[in-house]
Short mmCIF file of C-alpha atoms in Angstrom, two decimals:
data_model
loop_
_atom_site.label_atom_id
_atom_site.label_comp_id
_atom_site.label_asym_id
_atom_site.label_seq_id
_atom_site.Cartn_x
_atom_site.Cartn_y
_atom_site.Cartn_z
CA UNK A 1 97.57 -45.59 -68.04
CA UNK A 2 100.22 -47.32 -65.93
CA UNK A 3 101.55 -45.91 -62.69
CA UNK A 4 104.88 -45.13 -64.37
CA UNK A 5 103.14 -43.19 -67.15
CA UNK A 6 101.07 -41.30 -64.58
CA UNK A 7 104.10 -40.29 -62.52
CA UNK A 8 106.07 -39.24 -65.60
CA UNK A 9 103.27 -37.01 -66.90
CA UNK A 10 102.67 -35.54 -63.45
CA UNK A 11 106.34 -34.69 -62.92
CA UNK A 12 106.52 -33.00 -66.35
CA UNK A 13 103.45 -30.88 -65.55
CA UNK A 14 104.85 -29.90 -62.15
CA UNK A 15 108.14 -28.89 -63.79
CA UNK A 16 106.23 -26.62 -66.18
CA UNK A 17 104.31 -25.17 -63.20
CA UNK A 18 107.57 -24.36 -61.42
CA UNK A 19 108.97 -22.68 -64.61
CA UNK A 20 105.88 -20.54 -65.07
CA UNK A 21 105.84 -19.44 -61.44
CA UNK A 22 109.55 -18.57 -61.56
CA UNK A 23 108.89 -16.57 -64.75
CA UNK A 24 106.08 -14.63 -63.07
CA UNK A 25 103.33 -16.18 -65.25
CA UNK A 26 100.96 -17.05 -62.37
CA UNK A 27 97.83 -17.27 -64.52
CA UNK A 28 99.28 -20.01 -66.78
CA UNK A 29 100.78 -21.68 -63.71
CA UNK A 30 97.27 -22.01 -62.21
CA UNK A 31 96.05 -23.51 -65.49
CA UNK A 32 98.81 -26.12 -65.38
CA UNK A 33 98.02 -26.95 -61.75
CA UNK A 34 94.42 -27.59 -62.79
CA UNK A 35 95.80 -30.04 -65.37
CA UNK A 36 97.72 -31.81 -62.57
CA UNK A 37 94.50 -32.13 -60.54
CA UNK A 38 92.65 -33.49 -63.57
CA UNK A 39 95.41 -36.02 -64.15
CA UNK A 40 95.20 -37.15 -60.51
CA UNK A 41 91.43 -37.61 -60.80
CA UNK A 42 91.76 -39.54 -64.05
CA UNK A 43 94.34 -41.90 -62.57
CA UNK A 44 92.23 -42.51 -59.45
CA UNK A 45 89.14 -43.24 -61.58
CA UNK A 46 91.06 -45.71 -63.74
CA UNK A 47 92.49 -47.46 -60.65
CA UNK A 48 89.01 -47.82 -59.11
CA UNK A 49 87.60 -49.22 -62.36
CA UNK A 50 90.45 -51.76 -62.58
CA UNK A 51 89.80 -52.89 -58.98
CA UNK A 52 86.08 -53.35 -59.65
CA UNK A 53 86.78 -55.30 -62.83
CA UNK A 54 89.15 -57.59 -60.93
CA UNK A 55 86.54 -58.20 -58.24
CA UNK A 56 83.95 -59.11 -60.84
CA UNK A 57 86.28 -61.55 -62.51
CA UNK A 58 86.82 -63.34 -59.19
CA UNK A 59 83.12 -63.41 -58.10
CA UNK A 60 80.68 -66.31 -58.79
CA UNK A 61 78.20 -65.87 -61.62
CA UNK A 62 74.59 -65.49 -60.45
CA UNK A 63 72.16 -67.62 -62.46
CA UNK A 64 69.20 -65.34 -62.90
CA UNK A 65 67.26 -68.00 -64.78
CA UNK A 66 66.35 -69.64 -61.47
CA UNK A 67 64.34 -66.58 -60.42
CA UNK A 68 60.77 -67.33 -61.44
CA UNK A 69 58.96 -64.25 -60.12
CA UNK A 70 59.10 -61.11 -62.30
CA UNK A 71 61.00 -58.07 -61.09
CA UNK A 72 58.50 -55.32 -60.34
CA UNK A 73 58.57 -51.61 -59.65
CA UNK A 74 56.54 -50.32 -56.73
CA UNK A 75 56.67 -49.71 -53.00
CA UNK A 76 56.23 -53.39 -52.07
CA UNK A 77 58.08 -55.70 -54.47
CA UNK A 78 57.38 -59.39 -54.02
CA UNK A 79 60.37 -61.08 -52.36
CA UNK A 80 61.66 -64.09 -54.23
CA UNK A 81 62.85 -66.92 -52.02
CA UNK A 82 64.70 -68.78 -54.74
CA UNK A 83 67.96 -70.31 -53.65
CA UNK A 84 71.08 -69.48 -55.68
CA UNK A 85 72.81 -72.48 -54.11
CA UNK A 86 71.87 -76.08 -53.58
CA UNK A 87 69.17 -76.74 -50.96
CA UNK A 88 70.34 -79.61 -48.81
CA UNK A 89 67.04 -81.13 -47.69
CA UNK A 90 63.39 -81.34 -48.68
CA UNK A 91 62.57 -80.08 -45.18
CA UNK A 92 64.03 -76.69 -46.09
CA UNK A 93 62.00 -76.56 -49.30
CA UNK A 94 58.84 -77.55 -47.43
CA UNK A 95 59.39 -74.91 -44.75
CA UNK A 96 59.94 -72.16 -47.34
CA UNK A 97 56.93 -73.22 -49.37
CA UNK A 98 54.80 -73.38 -46.21
CA UNK A 99 55.87 -69.84 -45.29
CA UNK A 100 55.11 -68.60 -48.81
CA UNK A 101 51.67 -70.25 -48.63
CA UNK A 102 50.91 -68.53 -45.33
CA UNK A 103 51.88 -65.06 -46.54
CA UNK A 104 50.50 -65.49 -50.09
CA UNK A 105 53.84 -65.30 -51.88
CA UNK A 106 55.06 -67.36 -54.83
CA UNK A 107 57.28 -70.39 -54.40
CA UNK A 108 59.94 -71.74 -56.70
CA UNK A 109 59.02 -74.82 -58.76
CA UNK A 110 61.17 -76.98 -56.45
CA UNK A 111 59.46 -75.66 -53.31
CA UNK A 112 55.98 -76.03 -54.82
CA UNK A 113 56.70 -79.61 -55.91
CA UNK A 114 57.72 -80.65 -52.38
CA UNK A 115 54.79 -78.75 -50.82
CA UNK A 116 52.25 -80.38 -53.14
CA UNK A 117 53.71 -83.85 -52.67
CA UNK A 118 53.71 -83.64 -48.86
CA UNK A 119 50.10 -82.51 -48.76
CA UNK A 120 48.95 -85.03 -51.36
CA UNK A 121 50.55 -87.86 -49.39
CA UNK A 122 48.87 -86.61 -46.22
CA UNK A 123 45.42 -86.35 -47.81
CA UNK A 124 45.75 -89.84 -49.22
CA UNK A 125 46.78 -91.16 -45.80
CA UNK A 126 43.85 -89.59 -43.93
CA UNK A 127 41.44 -90.10 -46.83
CA UNK A 128 40.35 -86.51 -47.23
CA UNK A 129 39.91 -84.54 -50.43
CA UNK A 130 40.02 -81.05 -48.90
CA UNK A 131 42.50 -78.65 -50.44
CA UNK A 132 42.38 -76.17 -47.55
CA UNK A 133 44.19 -78.27 -44.96
CA UNK A 134 47.99 -78.21 -45.20
CA UNK A 135 50.69 -80.08 -43.35
CA UNK A 136 52.85 -78.00 -41.03
CA UNK A 137 56.59 -78.66 -41.54
CA UNK A 138 58.18 -80.89 -38.91
CA UNK A 139 60.48 -78.06 -37.80
CA UNK A 140 57.49 -75.80 -37.07
CA UNK A 141 55.51 -78.63 -35.43
CA UNK A 142 58.47 -79.36 -33.17
CA UNK A 143 58.55 -75.67 -32.16
CA UNK A 144 54.84 -75.77 -31.31
CA UNK A 145 55.17 -78.86 -29.11
CA UNK A 146 58.27 -77.42 -27.44
CA UNK A 147 56.46 -74.14 -26.71
CA UNK A 148 53.55 -76.13 -25.25
CA UNK A 149 55.88 -78.16 -23.02
CA UNK A 150 57.73 -75.03 -21.86
CA UNK A 151 54.46 -73.38 -20.80
CA UNK A 152 52.89 -76.47 -19.22
CA UNK A 153 55.11 -78.79 -17.14
CA UNK A 154 52.40 -81.45 -17.05
CA UNK A 155 52.60 -81.85 -20.84
CA UNK A 156 56.35 -82.11 -20.61
CA UNK A 157 55.95 -84.99 -18.14
CA UNK A 158 53.39 -86.96 -20.15
CA UNK A 159 54.84 -89.46 -22.59
CA UNK A 160 52.92 -88.87 -25.81
CA UNK A 161 52.49 -91.39 -28.59
CA UNK A 162 51.81 -90.42 -32.19
CA UNK A 163 49.76 -93.34 -33.51
CA UNK A 164 47.28 -92.52 -36.31
CA UNK A 165 43.70 -93.57 -35.69
CA UNK A 166 42.29 -95.25 -32.59
CA UNK A 167 44.68 -96.65 -30.01
CA UNK A 168 43.96 -99.28 -27.34
CA UNK A 169 46.42 -99.54 -24.47
CA UNK A 170 46.50 -102.55 -22.16
CA UNK A 171 47.02 -101.91 -18.46
CA UNK A 172 47.45 -104.25 -15.52
CA UNK A 173 44.46 -104.88 -13.28
CA UNK A 174 45.42 -103.72 -9.79
CA UNK A 175 43.09 -106.30 -8.24
CA UNK A 176 45.21 -109.29 -9.35
CA UNK A 177 46.80 -111.13 -6.42
CA UNK A 178 50.51 -111.80 -6.28
CA UNK A 179 51.94 -115.21 -7.09
CA UNK A 180 52.78 -117.41 -4.07
CA UNK A 181 55.67 -119.71 -3.32
CA UNK A 182 54.81 -123.43 -3.03
CA UNK A 183 56.48 -126.76 -2.44
CA UNK A 184 56.28 -129.90 -4.55
CA UNK A 185 53.30 -131.30 -2.67
CA UNK A 186 51.20 -128.16 -3.03
CA UNK A 187 49.16 -127.49 -6.12
CA UNK A 188 49.33 -124.05 -7.64
CA UNK A 189 46.40 -121.77 -7.02
CA UNK A 190 44.78 -120.67 -10.22
CA UNK A 191 44.24 -116.98 -10.86
CA UNK A 192 42.98 -115.42 -14.03
CA UNK A 193 45.35 -112.83 -15.44
CA UNK A 194 43.23 -109.69 -15.78
CA UNK A 195 43.91 -106.65 -17.83
CA UNK A 196 42.17 -103.34 -18.24
CA UNK A 197 42.25 -101.21 -21.36
CA UNK A 198 42.45 -97.53 -22.16
CA UNK A 199 40.73 -96.54 -25.39
CA UNK A 200 42.15 -93.43 -27.04
CA UNK A 201 39.84 -92.79 -29.97
CA UNK A 202 40.67 -89.12 -30.50
CA UNK A 203 39.08 -85.76 -29.79
CA UNK A 204 39.12 -82.86 -32.25
CA UNK A 205 40.97 -79.74 -31.16
CA UNK A 206 40.71 -76.69 -33.48
CA UNK A 207 42.22 -73.40 -32.35
CA UNK A 208 42.18 -70.16 -34.35
CA UNK A 209 44.75 -67.36 -34.37
CA UNK A 210 44.06 -63.99 -36.03
CA UNK A 211 47.04 -62.14 -37.50
CA UNK A 212 47.13 -58.68 -39.07
CA UNK A 213 48.61 -58.34 -42.54
CA UNK A 214 51.41 -56.19 -41.13
CA UNK A 215 52.67 -59.21 -39.16
CA UNK A 216 52.98 -61.13 -42.43
CA UNK A 217 55.76 -58.77 -43.50
CA UNK A 218 58.10 -60.25 -40.89
CA UNK A 219 61.12 -62.29 -41.96
CA UNK A 220 60.42 -66.00 -42.48
CA UNK A 221 62.06 -67.32 -39.30
CA UNK A 222 60.50 -64.59 -37.15
CA UNK A 223 57.06 -65.11 -38.65
CA UNK A 224 57.10 -68.90 -38.26
CA UNK A 225 58.29 -68.56 -34.65
CA UNK A 226 55.49 -66.07 -33.98
CA UNK A 227 52.81 -68.35 -35.43
CA UNK A 228 54.21 -71.38 -33.58
CA UNK A 229 54.11 -69.47 -30.29
CA UNK A 230 50.51 -68.26 -30.79
CA UNK A 231 49.23 -71.70 -31.79
CA UNK A 232 51.12 -73.32 -28.90
CA UNK A 233 49.60 -70.88 -26.42
CA UNK A 234 46.02 -71.69 -27.38
CA UNK A 235 46.47 -75.42 -27.96
CA UNK A 236 48.61 -75.85 -24.86
CA UNK A 237 46.04 -74.24 -22.57
CA UNK A 238 43.30 -76.55 -23.82
CA UNK A 239 45.37 -79.75 -23.73
CA UNK A 240 46.85 -79.05 -20.28
CA UNK A 241 43.45 -78.25 -18.80
CA UNK A 242 42.05 -81.49 -20.17
CA UNK A 243 44.71 -83.55 -18.36
CA UNK A 244 43.32 -82.23 -15.06
CA UNK A 245 39.62 -81.57 -15.51
CA UNK A 246 38.80 -82.94 -18.96
CA UNK A 247 35.38 -84.63 -18.96
CA UNK A 248 36.16 -87.51 -21.32
CA UNK A 249 33.62 -88.90 -23.78
CA UNK A 250 30.00 -87.75 -23.46
CA UNK A 251 27.41 -90.30 -22.47
CA UNK A 252 23.72 -90.39 -23.19
CA UNK A 253 22.20 -87.03 -22.26
CA UNK A 254 25.57 -85.24 -21.95
CA UNK A 255 25.96 -82.04 -23.94
CA UNK A 256 29.74 -81.47 -23.70
CA UNK A 257 32.06 -82.31 -26.57
CA UNK A 258 34.44 -85.27 -26.53
CA UNK A 259 37.71 -84.40 -24.81
CA UNK A 260 40.56 -86.17 -23.01
CA UNK A 261 39.70 -87.34 -19.52
CA UNK A 262 41.50 -85.58 -16.70
CA UNK A 263 43.00 -87.03 -13.54
CA UNK A 264 40.99 -84.75 -11.24
CA UNK A 265 37.82 -85.84 -13.00
CA UNK A 266 38.72 -89.53 -12.61
CA UNK A 267 39.63 -89.25 -8.92
CA UNK A 268 36.48 -87.30 -8.05
CA UNK A 269 34.33 -89.85 -9.90
CA UNK A 270 35.77 -92.88 -8.11
CA UNK A 271 33.38 -94.49 -5.61
CA UNK A 272 34.19 -93.24 -2.13
CA UNK A 273 36.95 -90.98 -3.54
CA UNK A 274 39.76 -92.99 -1.92
CA UNK A 275 42.47 -90.89 -3.61
CA UNK A 276 41.10 -87.50 -2.47
CA UNK A 277 41.99 -85.39 0.59
CA UNK A 278 40.07 -82.21 1.38
CA UNK A 279 40.77 -79.06 3.36
CA UNK A 280 38.92 -75.80 4.01
CA UNK A 281 39.43 -72.37 5.50
CA UNK A 282 38.22 -73.71 8.87
CA UNK A 283 40.24 -76.91 8.36
CA UNK A 284 43.46 -75.71 6.74
CA UNK A 285 46.06 -77.66 4.85
CA UNK A 286 48.49 -79.38 7.24
CA UNK A 287 51.53 -81.62 7.21
CA UNK A 288 49.34 -84.63 8.07
CA UNK A 289 46.94 -84.00 5.21
CA UNK A 290 49.81 -83.90 2.71
CA UNK A 291 51.43 -87.06 4.07
CA UNK A 292 48.02 -88.77 4.00
CA UNK A 293 47.76 -87.91 0.32
CA UNK A 294 51.26 -89.27 -0.32
CA UNK A 295 50.30 -92.49 1.43
CA UNK A 296 47.44 -93.04 -1.01
CA UNK A 297 49.79 -93.34 -3.99
CA UNK A 298 50.81 -96.89 -4.83
CA UNK A 299 54.43 -97.80 -4.20
CA UNK A 300 56.63 -97.23 -7.22
CA UNK A 301 54.81 -94.22 -8.60
CA UNK A 302 56.43 -91.68 -6.25
CA UNK A 303 59.87 -92.33 -7.70
CA UNK A 304 61.29 -90.81 -10.85
CA UNK A 305 58.76 -88.64 -12.69
CA UNK A 306 56.49 -87.88 -9.73
CA UNK A 307 55.70 -84.25 -8.87
CA UNK A 308 53.31 -81.93 -7.07
CA UNK A 309 51.24 -79.77 -9.46
CA UNK A 310 49.45 -76.57 -8.41
CA UNK A 311 48.79 -73.12 -9.80
CA UNK A 312 50.78 -70.11 -8.67
CA UNK A 313 48.23 -68.86 -6.10
CA UNK A 314 47.84 -72.29 -4.50
CA UNK A 315 51.60 -72.79 -4.24
CA UNK A 316 52.22 -69.54 -2.41
CA UNK A 317 48.97 -69.28 -0.43
CA UNK A 318 48.70 -72.91 0.65
CA UNK A 319 51.76 -75.12 0.12
CA UNK A 320 54.33 -72.49 1.06
CA UNK A 321 52.48 -71.75 4.32
CA UNK A 322 52.45 -75.29 5.73
CA UNK A 323 54.82 -74.95 8.70
CA UNK A 324 56.49 -77.36 11.10
CA UNK A 325 56.44 -76.98 14.89
CA UNK A 326 59.39 -74.56 14.71
CA UNK A 327 57.51 -72.31 12.32
CA UNK A 328 59.62 -73.24 9.29
CA UNK A 329 57.98 -74.08 5.96
CA UNK A 330 58.22 -77.56 4.45
CA UNK A 331 58.25 -75.96 1.03
CA UNK A 332 61.74 -75.04 -0.18
CA UNK A 333 61.90 -72.59 -3.12
CA UNK A 334 64.26 -73.78 -5.84
CA UNK A 335 63.72 -72.10 -9.23
CA UNK A 336 66.84 -73.79 -10.62
CA UNK A 337 65.31 -77.25 -10.36
CA UNK A 338 62.49 -79.01 -12.22
CA UNK A 339 59.86 -76.73 -10.67
CA UNK A 340 59.57 -73.65 -8.49
CA UNK A 341 60.57 -75.56 -5.37
CA UNK A 342 60.57 -78.90 -3.55
CA UNK A 343 58.41 -80.44 -0.87
CA UNK A 344 58.70 -83.88 0.70
CA UNK A 345 61.40 -84.74 -1.80
CA UNK A 346 59.19 -83.98 -4.81
CA UNK A 347 59.45 -81.06 -7.25
CA UNK A 348 56.60 -78.56 -6.99
CA UNK A 349 55.61 -77.51 -10.50
CA UNK A 350 53.61 -74.40 -11.26
CA UNK A 351 50.81 -75.47 -13.59
CA UNK A 352 48.04 -72.98 -14.35
CA UNK A 353 45.77 -75.79 -15.56
CA UNK A 354 45.56 -77.21 -12.02
CA UNK A 355 43.14 -74.36 -11.17
CA UNK A 356 43.11 -74.50 -7.36
CA UNK A 357 43.78 -78.23 -7.06
CA UNK A 358 46.91 -79.79 -5.58
CA UNK A 359 47.63 -82.94 -7.55
CA UNK A 360 50.43 -85.28 -6.52
CA UNK A 361 51.42 -88.08 -8.85
CA UNK A 362 53.25 -89.49 -11.81
CA UNK A 363 51.84 -88.34 -15.15
CA UNK A 364 54.60 -90.13 -17.05
CA UNK A 365 53.46 -93.56 -15.85
CA UNK A 366 49.88 -92.98 -14.77
CA UNK A 367 48.49 -91.13 -17.77
CA UNK A 368 48.38 -91.94 -21.49
CA UNK A 369 48.08 -89.45 -24.33
CA UNK A 370 48.00 -90.16 -28.05
CA UNK A 371 48.15 -87.67 -30.90
CA UNK A 372 45.90 -89.44 -33.38
CA UNK A 373 46.48 -86.73 -35.97
CA UNK A 374 49.29 -84.21 -35.69
CA UNK A 375 48.80 -80.49 -36.14
CA UNK A 376 47.67 -79.24 -39.54
CA UNK A 377 46.65 -75.76 -40.60
CA UNK A 378 43.83 -73.95 -42.34
CA UNK A 379 43.89 -70.28 -43.31
CA UNK A 380 41.32 -67.70 -44.35
CA UNK A 381 41.92 -64.09 -45.40
CA UNK A 382 39.60 -61.25 -44.35
CA UNK A 383 40.03 -58.43 -46.85
CA UNK A 384 37.97 -55.75 -45.09
CA UNK A 385 39.65 -56.30 -41.73
CA UNK A 386 43.05 -56.89 -43.37
CA UNK A 387 43.63 -59.93 -41.19
CA UNK A 388 44.24 -63.63 -41.74
CA UNK A 389 42.87 -66.40 -39.55
CA UNK A 390 45.12 -69.42 -39.11
CA UNK A 391 43.31 -72.38 -37.58
CA UNK A 392 45.33 -75.27 -36.22
CA UNK A 393 43.62 -78.64 -36.15
CA UNK A 394 44.64 -81.84 -34.44
CA UNK A 395 43.07 -84.98 -32.99
CA UNK A 396 44.30 -85.84 -29.50
CA UNK A 397 43.08 -88.09 -26.71
CA UNK A 398 44.18 -88.87 -23.19
CA UNK A 399 43.04 -90.92 -20.21
CA UNK A 400 44.15 -92.10 -16.80
CA UNK A 401 45.97 -95.44 -16.84
CA UNK A 402 45.64 -95.97 -13.08
CA UNK A 403 44.17 -93.82 -10.31
CA UNK A 404 46.70 -95.30 -7.89
CA UNK A 405 49.44 -93.15 -9.47
CA UNK A 406 47.77 -89.97 -8.15
CA UNK A 407 46.36 -88.28 -5.07
CA UNK A 408 44.26 -85.12 -5.07
CA UNK A 409 44.16 -82.45 -2.36
CA UNK A 410 41.30 -80.02 -2.93
CA UNK A 411 39.77 -77.13 -1.07
CA UNK A 412 36.06 -77.43 -0.31
#
């Protein structure tokens, strides 16, 4: 009914109510008032229905044909991650399909097509036929590397290359003499141009993360962030440690596995250890010992990118307690800068991988790291334990380009 019809009928009923009350017929008056209430309810119901119908006419039509998973009854229906709109990039499809793969949920045909193509291309490129290894989406890989860099300043300072397969880097030979000025009557002195090389052939780095099935019920973005953080924690610890104390490639009779070679390892192995300064409890760390270490670094490497690396205990037990003649520390806390403080014009960076060593130098220019194969993932479900193991796998190598970019202060 229209509003005009409603008001007309209501007024007529109210007039009858008034007549009955005035005539003393209260019982019939109450009956008529009930009719007024019923009329009000009917009009309100019709108005609500009209508003809902208008809203439906103005809303977009949902295409249910794009939903490929069946609707199911039960306490845990399978979520369907089909998009009712247009997906803008293949990266989004790959990320959704990767998430569905990790939590054992179905993907849309579009997501599955992108997922299969990415992994097929990867397997063809690395010449492997395994179906268990999957490519991690670039967005997730970027999160992993960022988490690693945030936790380990040394890995933030190293310039990494991403060259598949073996990589040979050419470095200058520090023993080459400088060119000399001459006049027309003087013949030029010959000098062979010498170069050294750094061979980065790759070292395998698998790291496993166990996740309970309850964790897999998290929303996609939260779950992927969680997995990225856990993988980054384990990978980052291993990679950062290798840049300090990694043993390098095993020789004849060695039993350790191939790993990147660390700066501390290289400096300790050098004949006569010219880049190493020592101190002890009876011979504590002093201003002179630190300046002697700085003097061992070749000119040019103490500029942009140079830093002092030490773990938390060493910073506060050793570096922060080196005092001048007035009893003031040389170390200046500055958590707003690149590290936890500054000393001799250099940022002091807290790096757990330093493990008691004080390493001064320039990792950006004095160390090379190549990711021969970026991070991929394996997974395995454990039904009895109700857990899933995700194993990240990558091939990484690193080595010192020049010892002259570093100086080591160690406690003996």
